[in-house]
Amino acid sequence: MKEKKINKWEPENFELEMTTHWSFPNRGDWATHDAKWHGNWSPYIPRNIILRYSQEGDLVLDQFAGGGTTLVEAKLLNRDIIGVDVNETALERCREKVDFDYKLAKGKVYIKKGDARNLDFIPDESIDLICTHPPYANIIQYSENIEEDISRCKIPEFLGEMKMVASESYRVLKKDKFCAVLMGDTR
Ligand SMILES: C[S@@+](CC[C@H](N)C(=O)[O-])C[C@H]1O[C@@H](n2cnc3c(N)ncnc32)[C@H](O)[C@@H]1O
């Protein structure tokens, strides 16, 4: 375990979002969060989703783990989580981000190189919550030559790939549980 000087483990005066319009002027800098993975989401987003749609001890999945924001939040909030990404650089960043010791953070983190379109290492109906943030087609291209990286696809092809992601998500999710996906506009 690396020594890290962390003074803040949770957001100050946090309140769950109560409407459909969410705005986070300060993106959130508690625990190991920063904005260094290009296009990562504000930790306020997975924090709201995880708290509203799961319980402590649940198993969460982020199959587009990127820089690990969701993994950090799940660990802090005592949920277990599987983080998947096709990009080894992203996975390395995930490992660094969850490498902290905090007595109240009891969630276990499993990090796996894999493709969100084929999660065959995850059994059917085994996940309590999906909380994920795919690329927005090719707005930010995350790699030059990783064949499975769907951020290299233009919109028509991307839509077909996301259909496979939806089907895999449905397979692994327990019945009557939630799947939360952040998707941005293309511009
Ligand atoms: C928008 S980023 C996720 C950012 C993350 N929410 C965060 O806060 O750091 C999307 C990620 O999807 C990954 N990705 C692209 N194609 C994938 C695929 N087929 N399966 C899994 N991950 C993929 C990219 O490598 C990239 O890290």
PDB file of C-alpha atoms and ligand atoms in Angstrom:
ATOM      1  CA  MET A   1       0.000   0.000   0.000  1.00  0.00           C
ATOM      2  CA  LYS A   2       1.456   3.352  -1.042  1.00  0.00           C
ATOM      3  CA  GLU A   3       1.580   6.206   1.435  1.00  0.00           C
ATOM      4  CA  LYS A   4      -0.781   8.948   0.247  1.00  0.00           C
ATOM      5  CA  LYS A   5      -1.607  12.165   2.023  1.00  0.00           C
ATOM      6  CA  ILE A   6      -5.381  12.305   1.815  1.00  0.00           C
ATOM      7  CA  ASN A   7      -7.170  14.758   4.064  1.00  0.00           C
ATOM      8  CA  LYS A   8     -10.667  14.539   2.643  1.00  0.00           C
ATOM      9  CA  TRP A   9     -12.466  11.226   2.238  1.00  0.00           C
ATOM     10  CA  GLU A  10     -15.903  12.424   1.233  1.00  0.00           C
ATOM     11  CA  PRO A  11     -17.557  15.529  -0.188  1.00  0.00           C
ATOM     12  CA  GLU A  12     -18.496  18.257   2.275  1.00  0.00           C
ATOM     13  CA  ASN A  13     -22.210  18.740   2.993  1.00  0.00           C
ATOM     14  CA  PHE A  14     -23.169  16.032   0.490  1.00  0.00           C
ATOM     15  CA  GLU A  15     -26.864  15.696  -0.300  1.00  0.00           C
ATOM     16  CA  LEU A  16     -28.386  13.188  -2.691  1.00  0.00           C
ATOM     17  CA  GLU A  17     -29.717  14.715  -5.898  1.00  0.00           C
ATOM     18  CA  MET A  18     -33.504  14.940  -5.699  1.00  0.00           C
ATOM     19  CA  THR A  19     -34.391  16.110  -9.218  1.00  0.00           C
ATOM     20  CA  THR A  20     -33.565  15.038 -12.772  1.00  0.00           C
ATOM     21  CA  HIS A  21     -31.230  18.015 -13.300  1.00  0.00           C
ATOM     22  CA  TRP A  22     -27.782  17.504 -11.786  1.00  0.00           C
ATOM     23  CA  SER A  23     -25.034  20.135 -11.776  1.00  0.00           C
ATOM     24  CA  PHE A  24     -21.621  19.878 -10.112  1.00  0.00           C
ATOM     25  CA  PRO A  25     -19.701  23.154 -10.426  1.00  0.00           C
ATOM     26  CA  ASN A  26     -16.844  21.642  -8.389  1.00  0.00           C
ATOM     27  CA  ARG A  27     -16.180  18.251  -9.931  1.00  0.00           C
ATOM     28  CA  GLY A  28     -15.012  16.704  -6.615  1.00  0.00           C
ATOM     29  CA  ASP A  29     -11.520  16.272  -5.203  1.00  0.00           C
ATOM     30  CA  TRP A  30     -11.943  13.940  -2.230  1.00  0.00           C
ATOM     31  CA  ALA A  31     -10.032  10.668  -1.735  1.00  0.00           C
ATOM     32  CA  THR A  32      -7.814   9.933  -4.781  1.00  0.00           C
ATOM     33  CA  HIS A  33     -10.008  11.688  -7.360  1.00  0.00           C
ATOM     34  CA  ASP A  34      -8.567  14.015  -9.980  1.00  0.00           C
ATOM     35  CA  ALA A  35      -9.431  14.929 -13.573  1.00  0.00           C
ATOM     36  CA  LYS A  36      -6.418  13.316 -15.197  1.00  0.00           C
ATOM     37  CA  TRP A  37      -8.140  10.510 -17.178  1.00  0.00           C
ATOM     38  CA  HIS A  38      -9.388  12.390 -20.215  1.00  0.00           C
ATOM     39  CA  GLY A  39     -13.182  12.627 -20.107  1.00  0.00           C
ATOM     40  CA  ASN A  40     -13.605  11.048 -16.678  1.00  0.00           C
ATOM     41  CA  TRP A  41     -16.842  11.738 -14.862  1.00  0.00           C
ATOM     42  CA  SER A  42     -17.308  13.744 -11.711  1.00  0.00           C
ATOM     43  CA  PRO A  43     -17.303  11.430  -8.670  1.00  0.00           C
ATOM     44  CA  TYR A  44     -20.579  13.060  -7.612  1.00  0.00           C
ATOM     45  CA  ILE A  45     -22.291  11.092 -10.420  1.00  0.00           C
ATOM     46  CA  PRO A  46     -21.387   7.532  -9.343  1.00  0.00           C
ATOM     47  CA  ARG A  47     -21.791   8.571  -5.673  1.00  0.00           C
ATOM     48  CA  ASN A  48     -25.411   9.570  -6.328  1.00  0.00           C
ATOM     49  CA  ILE A  49     -26.150   6.485  -8.423  1.00  0.00           C
ATOM     50  CA  ILE A  50     -24.505   4.025  -6.022  1.00  0.00           C
ATOM     51  CA  LEU A  51     -26.202   5.493  -2.936  1.00  0.00           C
ATOM     52  CA  ARG A  52     -29.629   5.627  -4.546  1.00  0.00           C
ATOM     53  CA  TYR A  53     -29.660   2.290  -6.371  1.00  0.00           C
ATOM     54  CA  SER A  54     -27.582  -0.120  -4.255  1.00  0.00           C
ATOM     55  CA  GLN A  55     -26.979  -1.292  -0.700  1.00  0.00           C
ATOM     56  CA  GLU A  56     -23.764  -1.839   1.254  1.00  0.00           C
ATOM     57  CA  GLY A  57     -22.250  -5.216   0.329  1.00  0.00           C
ATOM     58  CA  ASP A  58     -23.820  -5.222  -3.160  1.00  0.00           C
ATOM     59  CA  LEU A  59     -21.785  -6.083  -6.265  1.00  0.00           C
ATOM     60  CA  VAL A  60     -21.511  -3.187  -8.745  1.00  0.00           C
ATOM     61  CA  LEU A  61     -20.133  -3.321 -12.302  1.00  0.00           C
ATOM     62  CA  ASP A  62     -18.406  -0.578 -14.301  1.00  0.00           C
ATOM     63  CA  GLN A  63     -17.459  -2.176 -17.627  1.00  0.00           C
ATOM     64  CA  PHE A  64     -15.951   1.096 -18.976  1.00  0.00           C
ATOM     65  CA  ALA A  65     -13.838   1.803 -15.893  1.00  0.00           C
ATOM     66  CA  GLY A  66     -11.454   4.383 -17.456  1.00  0.00           C
ATOM     67  CA  GLY A  67      -9.567   6.214 -14.713  1.00  0.00           C
ATOM     68  CA  GLY A  68     -11.362   4.382 -11.904  1.00  0.00           C
ATOM     69  CA  THR A  69     -13.740   7.027 -10.518  1.00  0.00           C
ATOM     70  CA  THR A  70     -16.587   4.543  -9.990  1.00  0.00           C
ATOM     71  CA  LEU A  71     -14.225   2.024  -8.393  1.00  0.00           C
ATOM     72  CA  VAL A  72     -13.047   4.565  -5.806  1.00  0.00           C
ATOM     73  CA  GLU A  73     -16.624   5.538  -4.963  1.00  0.00           C
ATOM     74  CA  ALA A  74     -17.762   1.910  -4.624  1.00  0.00           C
ATOM     75  CA  LYS A  75     -14.855   1.124  -2.295  1.00  0.00           C
ATOM     76  CA  LEU A  76     -15.576   4.211  -0.167  1.00  0.00           C
ATOM     77  CA  LEU A  77     -19.284   3.360  -0.001  1.00  0.00           C
ATOM     78  CA  ASN A  78     -18.712  -0.299   0.993  1.00  0.00           C
ATOM     79  CA  ARG A  79     -19.907  -1.870  -2.228  1.00  0.00           C
ATOM     80  CA  ASP A  80     -17.856  -4.513  -4.033  1.00  0.00           C
ATOM     81  CA  ILE A  81     -17.137  -3.643  -7.655  1.00  0.00           C
ATOM     82  CA  ILE A  82     -15.850  -5.203 -10.862  1.00  0.00           C
ATOM     83  CA  GLY A  83     -14.047  -2.680 -13.088  1.00  0.00           C
ATOM     84  CA  VAL A  84     -13.398  -3.608 -16.723  1.00  0.00           C
ATOM     85  CA  ASP A  85     -11.589  -1.746 -19.494  1.00  0.00           C
ATOM     86  CA  VAL A  86      -9.873  -2.706 -22.751  1.00  0.00           C
ATOM     87  CA  ASN A  87      -7.015  -0.290 -22.180  1.00  0.00           C
ATOM     88  CA  GLU A  88      -4.073  -1.376 -19.990  1.00  0.00           C
ATOM     89  CA  THR A  89      -3.175   2.270 -19.254  1.00  0.00           C
ATOM     90  CA  ALA A  90      -6.664   2.816 -17.853  1.00  0.00           C
ATOM     91  CA  LEU A  91      -6.406  -0.340 -15.754  1.00  0.00           C
ATOM     92  CA  GLU A  92      -3.061   0.775 -14.340  1.00  0.00           C
ATOM     93  CA  ARG A  93      -4.649   4.080 -13.352  1.00  0.00           C
ATOM     94  CA  CYS A  94      -7.566   2.195 -11.739  1.00  0.00           C
ATOM     95  CA  ARG A  95      -5.118   0.134  -9.672  1.00  0.00           C
ATOM     96  CA  GLU A  96      -3.366   3.302  -8.474  1.00  0.00           C
ATOM     97  CA  LYS A  97      -6.631   5.062  -7.632  1.00  0.00           C
ATOM     98  CA  VAL A  98      -8.037   2.273  -5.450  1.00  0.00           C
ATOM     99  CA  ASP A  99      -4.707   1.679  -3.709  1.00  0.00           C
ATOM    100  CA  PHE A 100      -5.609   3.467  -0.472  1.00  0.00           C
ATOM    101  CA  ASP A 101      -6.292   2.388   3.032  1.00  0.00           C
ATOM    102  CA  TYR A 102      -9.199   3.998   4.876  1.00  0.00           C
ATOM    103  CA  LYS A 103     -10.807   2.256   7.784  1.00  0.00           C
ATOM    104  CA  LEU A 104     -14.364   3.039   6.694  1.00  0.00           C
ATOM    105  CA  ALA A 105     -13.835   1.910   3.071  1.00  0.00           C
ATOM    106  CA  LYS A 106     -14.567  -1.791   2.979  1.00  0.00           C
ATOM    107  CA  GLY A 107     -15.640  -2.390  -0.628  1.00  0.00           C
ATOM    108  CA  LYS A 108     -13.576  -4.949  -2.532  1.00  0.00           C
ATOM    109  CA  VAL A 109     -12.368  -3.965  -6.005  1.00  0.00           C
ATOM    110  CA  TYR A 110     -11.800  -6.486  -8.812  1.00  0.00           C
ATOM    111  CA  ILE A 111     -10.063  -5.076 -11.889  1.00  0.00           C
ATOM    112  CA  LYS A 112     -10.103  -7.028 -15.132  1.00  0.00           C
ATOM    113  CA  LYS A 113      -8.947  -6.399 -18.684  1.00  0.00           C
ATOM    114  CA  GLY A 114     -11.926  -7.138 -20.873  1.00  0.00           C
ATOM    115  CA  ASP A 115     -14.474  -6.039 -23.438  1.00  0.00           C
ATOM    116  CA  ALA A 116     -17.836  -4.652 -22.342  1.00  0.00           C
ATOM    117  CA  ARG A 117     -19.446  -6.481 -25.292  1.00  0.00           C
ATOM    118  CA  ASN A 118     -18.405  -9.870 -23.913  1.00  0.00           C
ATOM    119  CA  LEU A 119     -18.302 -10.230 -20.135  1.00  0.00           C
ATOM    120  CA  ASP A 120     -18.178 -14.030 -20.182  1.00  0.00           C
ATOM    121  CA  PHE A 121     -16.245 -14.119 -16.894  1.00  0.00           C
ATOM    122  CA  ILE A 122     -19.331 -12.678 -15.128  1.00  0.00           C
ATOM    123  CA  PRO A 123     -22.188 -15.137 -14.471  1.00  0.00           C
ATOM    124  CA  ASP A 124     -25.793 -14.419 -15.503  1.00  0.00           C
ATOM    125  CA  GLU A 125     -27.831 -12.329 -13.039  1.00  0.00           C
ATOM    126  CA  SER A 126     -24.968 -11.753 -10.605  1.00  0.00           C
ATOM    127  CA  ILE A 127     -24.673  -7.941 -10.570  1.00  0.00           C
ATOM    128  CA  ASP A 128     -26.724  -5.652  -8.289  1.00  0.00           C
ATOM    129  CA  LEU A 129     -26.023  -2.374 -10.101  1.00  0.00           C
ATOM    130  CA  ILE A 130     -24.370  -1.282 -13.326  1.00  0.00           C
ATOM    131  CA  CYS A 131     -22.892   2.214 -13.080  1.00  0.00           C
ATOM    132  CA  THR A 132     -20.963   3.047 -16.222  1.00  0.00           C
ATOM    133  CA  HIS A 133     -19.769   5.707 -18.611  1.00  0.00           C
ATOM    134  CA  PRO A 134     -18.900   4.519 -22.130  1.00  0.00           C
ATOM    135  CA  PRO A 135     -17.095   6.610 -24.732  1.00  0.00           C
ATOM    136  CA  TYR A 136     -19.390   8.968 -26.649  1.00  0.00           C
ATOM    137  CA  ALA A 137     -18.668   7.321 -29.989  1.00  0.00           C
ATOM    138  CA  ASN A 138     -15.351   8.786 -31.235  1.00  0.00           C
ATOM    139  CA  ILE A 139     -15.488  12.221 -29.578  1.00  0.00           C
ATOM    140  CA  ILE A 140     -12.504  11.250 -27.431  1.00  0.00           C
ATOM    141  CA  GLN A 141     -10.458   8.446 -28.936  1.00  0.00           C
ATOM    142  CA  TYR A 142      -8.902   6.496 -26.078  1.00  0.00           C
ATOM    143  CA  SER A 143      -6.409   4.494 -28.135  1.00  0.00           C
ATOM    144  CA  GLU A 144      -4.772   4.321 -31.544  1.00  0.00           C
ATOM    145  CA  ASN A 145      -4.787   0.604 -32.123  1.00  0.00           C
ATOM    146  CA  ILE A 146      -6.728  -1.334 -29.491  1.00  0.00           C
ATOM    147  CA  GLU A 147      -9.118  -3.228 -31.731  1.00  0.00           C
ATOM    148  CA  GLU A 148     -11.816  -3.671 -29.045  1.00  0.00           C
ATOM    149  CA  ASP A 149     -11.826   0.050 -28.173  1.00  0.00           C
ATOM    150  CA  ILE A 150     -15.244   1.323 -29.280  1.00  0.00           C
ATOM    151  CA  SER A 151     -14.097   4.955 -28.973  1.00  0.00           C
ATOM    152  CA  ARG A 152     -12.582   4.384 -32.428  1.00  0.00           C
ATOM    153  CA  CYS A 153     -16.053   3.813 -33.991  1.00  0.00           C
ATOM    154  CA  LYS A 154     -18.118   6.355 -35.872  1.00  0.00           C
ATOM    155  CA  ILE A 155     -21.732   6.717 -34.780  1.00  0.00           C
ATOM    156  CA  PRO A 156     -23.481   4.055 -36.952  1.00  0.00           C
ATOM    157  CA  GLU A 157     -20.972   1.356 -35.995  1.00  0.00           C
ATOM    158  CA  PHE A 158     -20.862   2.598 -32.381  1.00  0.00           C
ATOM    159  CA  LEU A 159     -24.625   2.094 -32.062  1.00  0.00           C
ATOM    160  CA  GLY A 160     -24.262  -1.546 -33.113  1.00  0.00           C
ATOM    161  CA  GLU A 161     -21.472  -2.098 -30.564  1.00  0.00           C
ATOM    162  CA  MET A 162     -23.553  -0.486 -27.814  1.00  0.00           C
ATOM    163  CA  LYS A 163     -26.383  -2.869 -28.629  1.00  0.00           C
ATOM    164  CA  MET A 164     -24.032  -5.710 -27.684  1.00  0.00           C
ATOM    165  CA  VAL A 165     -23.082  -3.841 -24.492  1.00  0.00           C
ATOM    166  CA  ALA A 166     -26.777  -3.493 -23.619  1.00  0.00           C
ATOM    167  CA  SER A 167     -27.397  -7.176 -24.199  1.00  0.00           C
ATOM    168  CA  GLU A 168     -24.424  -8.210 -22.000  1.00  0.00           C
ATOM    169  CA  SER A 169     -25.532  -5.734 -19.318  1.00  0.00           C
ATOM    170  CA  TYR A 170     -29.003  -7.271 -19.298  1.00  0.00           C
ATOM    171  CA  ARG A 171     -27.557 -10.778 -19.007  1.00  0.00           C
ATOM    172  CA  VAL A 172     -25.314 -10.071 -15.983  1.00  0.00           C
ATOM    173  CA  LEU A 173     -27.743  -7.830 -14.090  1.00  0.00           C
ATOM    174  CA  LYS A 174     -30.020  -9.375 -11.450  1.00  0.00           C
ATOM    175  CA  LYS A 175     -33.727  -9.112 -12.142  1.00  0.00           C
ATOM    176  CA  ASP A 176     -35.370  -5.796 -11.171  1.00  0.00           C
ATOM    177  CA  LYS A 177     -32.010  -4.071 -10.577  1.00  0.00           C
ATOM    178  CA  PHE A 178     -30.727  -0.878 -12.169  1.00  0.00           C
ATOM    179  CA  CYS A 179     -28.347  -0.046 -14.999  1.00  0.00           C
ATOM    180  CA  ALA A 180     -27.152   3.589 -15.079  1.00  0.00           C
ATOM    181  CA  VAL A 181     -25.304   4.818 -18.174  1.00  0.00           C
ATOM    182  CA  LEU A 182     -23.939   8.310 -18.803  1.00  0.00           C
ATOM    183  CA  MET A 183     -23.916   9.187 -22.497  1.00  0.00           C
ATOM    184  CA  GLY A 184     -22.973  12.628 -23.812  1.00  0.00           C
ATOM    185  CA  ASP A 185     -24.127  14.438 -26.892  1.00  0.00           C
ATOM    186  CA  THR A 186     -21.998  14.322 -29.991  1.00  0.00           C
ATOM    187  CA  ARG A 187     -20.932  17.676 -31.302  1.00  0.00           C
TER     188      ARG A 187
HETATM  189  C1  LIG B   1     -15.497   7.839 -20.786  1.00  0.00           C
HETATM  190  S1  LIG B   1     -14.175   6.717 -20.371  1.00  0.00           S
HETATM  191  C2  LIG B   1     -14.659   6.198 -18.738  1.00  0.00           C
HETATM  192  C3  LIG B   1     -14.218   7.213 -17.704  1.00  0.00           C
HETATM  193  C4  LIG B   1     -14.543   6.813 -16.277  1.00  0.00           C
HETATM  194  N1  LIG B   1     -15.966   6.958 -15.985  1.00  0.00           N
HETATM  195  C5  LIG B   1     -13.749   7.671 -15.308  1.00  0.00           C
HETATM  196  O1  LIG B   1     -14.346   8.468 -14.555  1.00  0.00           O
HETATM  197  O2  LIG B   1     -12.509   7.597 -15.318  1.00  0.00           O
HETATM  198  C6  LIG B   1     -14.546   5.326 -21.377  1.00  0.00           C
HETATM  199  C7  LIG B   1     -13.579   4.159 -21.271  1.00  0.00           C
HETATM  200  O3  LIG B   1     -14.105   3.072 -22.067  1.00  0.00           O
HETATM  201  C8  LIG B   1     -13.007   2.270 -22.458  1.00  0.00           C
HETATM  202  N2  LIG B   1     -13.465   1.350 -23.528  1.00  0.00           N
HETATM  203  C9  LIG B   1     -13.576   1.570 -24.863  1.00  0.00           C
HETATM  204  N3  LIG B   1     -14.052   0.482 -25.487  1.00  0.00           N
HETATM  205  C10 LIG B   1     -14.258  -0.471 -24.532  1.00  0.00           C
HETATM  206  C11 LIG B   1     -14.774  -1.792 -24.547  1.00  0.00           C
HETATM  207  N4  LIG B   1     -15.156  -2.388 -25.690  1.00  0.00           N
HETATM  208  N5  LIG B   1     -14.863  -2.462 -23.371  1.00  0.00           N
HETATM  209  C12 LIG B   1     -14.455  -1.878 -22.206  1.00  0.00           C
HETATM  210  N6  LIG B   1     -13.947  -0.634 -22.130  1.00  0.00           N
HETATM  211  C13 LIG B   1     -13.865   0.080 -23.275  1.00  0.00           C
HETATM  212  C14 LIG B   1     -11.936   3.279 -22.842  1.00  0.00           C
HETATM  213  O4  LIG B   1     -10.656   2.679 -22.797  1.00  0.00           O
HETATM  214  C15 LIG B   1     -12.154   4.373 -21.770  1.00  0.00           C
HETATM  215  O5  LIG B   1     -11.250   4.205 -20.699  1.00  0.00           O
END
